[in-house]
Amino acid sequence: QVQLVESGGGLVQAGGSLRLSCAASGRTFGRYVMGWFRQAPGKEREFVAAISRSGFNTNYGDSVKGRFTISRNNAKNSVYLQMNSLKPEDTAVYYCAADETNVVSSPDYWGQGTQVTVSS
């Protein structure tokens, strides 16, 4: 089992940047494929990015490609989401997720979320 805690959210102007962090508990962080999702008010949860156990492979949702970068540090049990060129439509609660196989569909573990607000 793994527990996930996100941090780094906040208020930023359009065009700005934020870096989200997700700290995971336990000694088996390297077993998990990690991902980021987001949910805006009144909308369904949306896949943002995923990263393989080694960090070698990454995958992004179409709406964030070229602007967001996911990375991980297995020695620090952490995964990150660097968000650049932020737009008002990026406003959402961002969730960290973990799964031993496929994080994109029905991850086993979720964090509590961190709010990102982008002003125009």
Coordinates of C-alpha atoms in Angstrom, one line a residue, residues 22-116:
C22 CA 3.8 14.2 -4.7
A23 CA 5.4 12.5 -1.9
A24 CA 4.8 8.7 -1.4
S25 CA 5.1 6.7 1.7
G26 CA 6.6 3.2 1.9
R27 CA 9.7 1.5 0.6
T28 CA 8.3 0.2 -2.7
F29 CA 7.8 3.5 -4.6
G30 CA 9.8 2.1 -7.5
R31 CA 7.1 -0.6 -8.1
Y32 CA 4.5 1.9 -9.0
V33 CA 3.7 3.6 -12.3
M34 CA 2.8 7.2 -11.3
G35 CA 0.4 9.7 -12.8
W36 CA -1.3 13.0 -12.5
F37 CA -5.0 13.7 -13.0
R38 CA -7.1 16.8 -12.7
Q39 CA -10.7 17.7 -12.1
A40 CA -12.3 21.1 -12.7
P41 CA -15.6 22.0 -11.2
G42 CA -18.5 20.4 -13.0
K43 CA -16.2 18.3 -15.2
E44 CA -15.0 14.7 -15.2
R45 CA -11.6 13.8 -14.0
E46 CA -9.0 14.2 -16.7
F47 CA -5.7 12.3 -17.3
V48 CA -2.8 14.7 -17.3
A49 CA 0.5 12.7 -17.3
A50 CA 2.0 9.4 -16.4
I51 CA 5.5 8.1 -15.9
S52 CA 6.9 4.6 -15.9
R53 CA 8.6 3.0 -12.9
S54 CA 12.1 3.8 -14.2
G55 CA 11.1 7.3 -15.3
F56 CA 12.2 6.5 -18.8
N57 CA 8.8 6.5 -20.4
T58 CA 6.2 9.3 -20.1
N59 CA 2.7 9.9 -21.5
Y60 CA 0.6 13.1 -21.6
G61 CA -2.9 14.2 -22.2
D62 CA -3.4 16.1 -25.4
S63 CA -4.3 19.3 -23.6
V64 CA -1.0 19.6 -21.8
K65 CA 1.5 18.2 -24.3
G66 CA 4.4 20.5 -24.8
R67 CA 3.6 22.5 -21.6
F68 CA 3.7 20.1 -18.7
T69 CA 6.5 17.7 -17.8
I70 CA 6.3 14.8 -15.4
S71 CA 9.3 13.4 -13.6
R72 CA 10.2 11.2 -10.6
N73 CA 12.9 10.7 -8.1
N74 CA 12.7 7.1 -6.8
A75 CA 15.4 7.8 -4.2
K76 CA 13.1 10.5 -2.7
N77 CA 9.8 8.6 -3.3
S78 CA 8.5 11.6 -5.2
V79 CA 6.9 12.5 -8.5
Y80 CA 6.7 16.0 -9.9
L81 CA 4.6 17.9 -12.5
Q82 CA 6.3 21.0 -13.9
M83 CA 3.6 23.1 -15.5
N84 CA 4.6 25.9 -17.8
S85 CA 2.6 28.4 -20.0
L86 CA -0.4 27.9 -17.7
K87 CA -3.9 28.8 -19.0
P88 CA -7.1 29.6 -17.2
E89 CA -8.5 26.3 -18.4
D90 CA -5.8 24.5 -16.4
T91 CA -7.6 25.5 -13.3
A92 CA -8.5 22.3 -11.4
V93 CA -7.7 20.2 -8.4
Y94 CA -4.7 18.1 -9.3
Y95 CA -4.4 14.5 -8.0
C96 CA -1.4 12.3 -7.8
A97 CA -2.1 8.6 -8.5
A98 CA -0.2 5.3 -8.3
D99 CA -0.7 1.8 -9.7
E100 CA 1.4 -1.2 -10.1
T101 CA 0.5 -1.8 -13.7
N102 CA -1.6 0.8 -15.5
V103 CA -2.0 4.2 -13.8
V104 CA -4.0 5.7 -16.7
S105 CA -7.1 3.5 -16.1
S106 CA -8.5 3.1 -12.5
P107 CA -5.3 3.7 -10.4
D108 CA -5.3 1.9 -7.1
Y109 CA -4.1 4.8 -5.0
W110 CA -4.9 8.5 -5.0
G111 CA -3.7 11.6 -3.1
Q112 CA -6.0 14.1 -1.6
G113 CA -5.4 16.7 -4.3
T114 CA -4.0 20.2 -4.6
Q115 CA -5.8 23.2 -6.0
V116 CA -4.3 25.0 -9.0

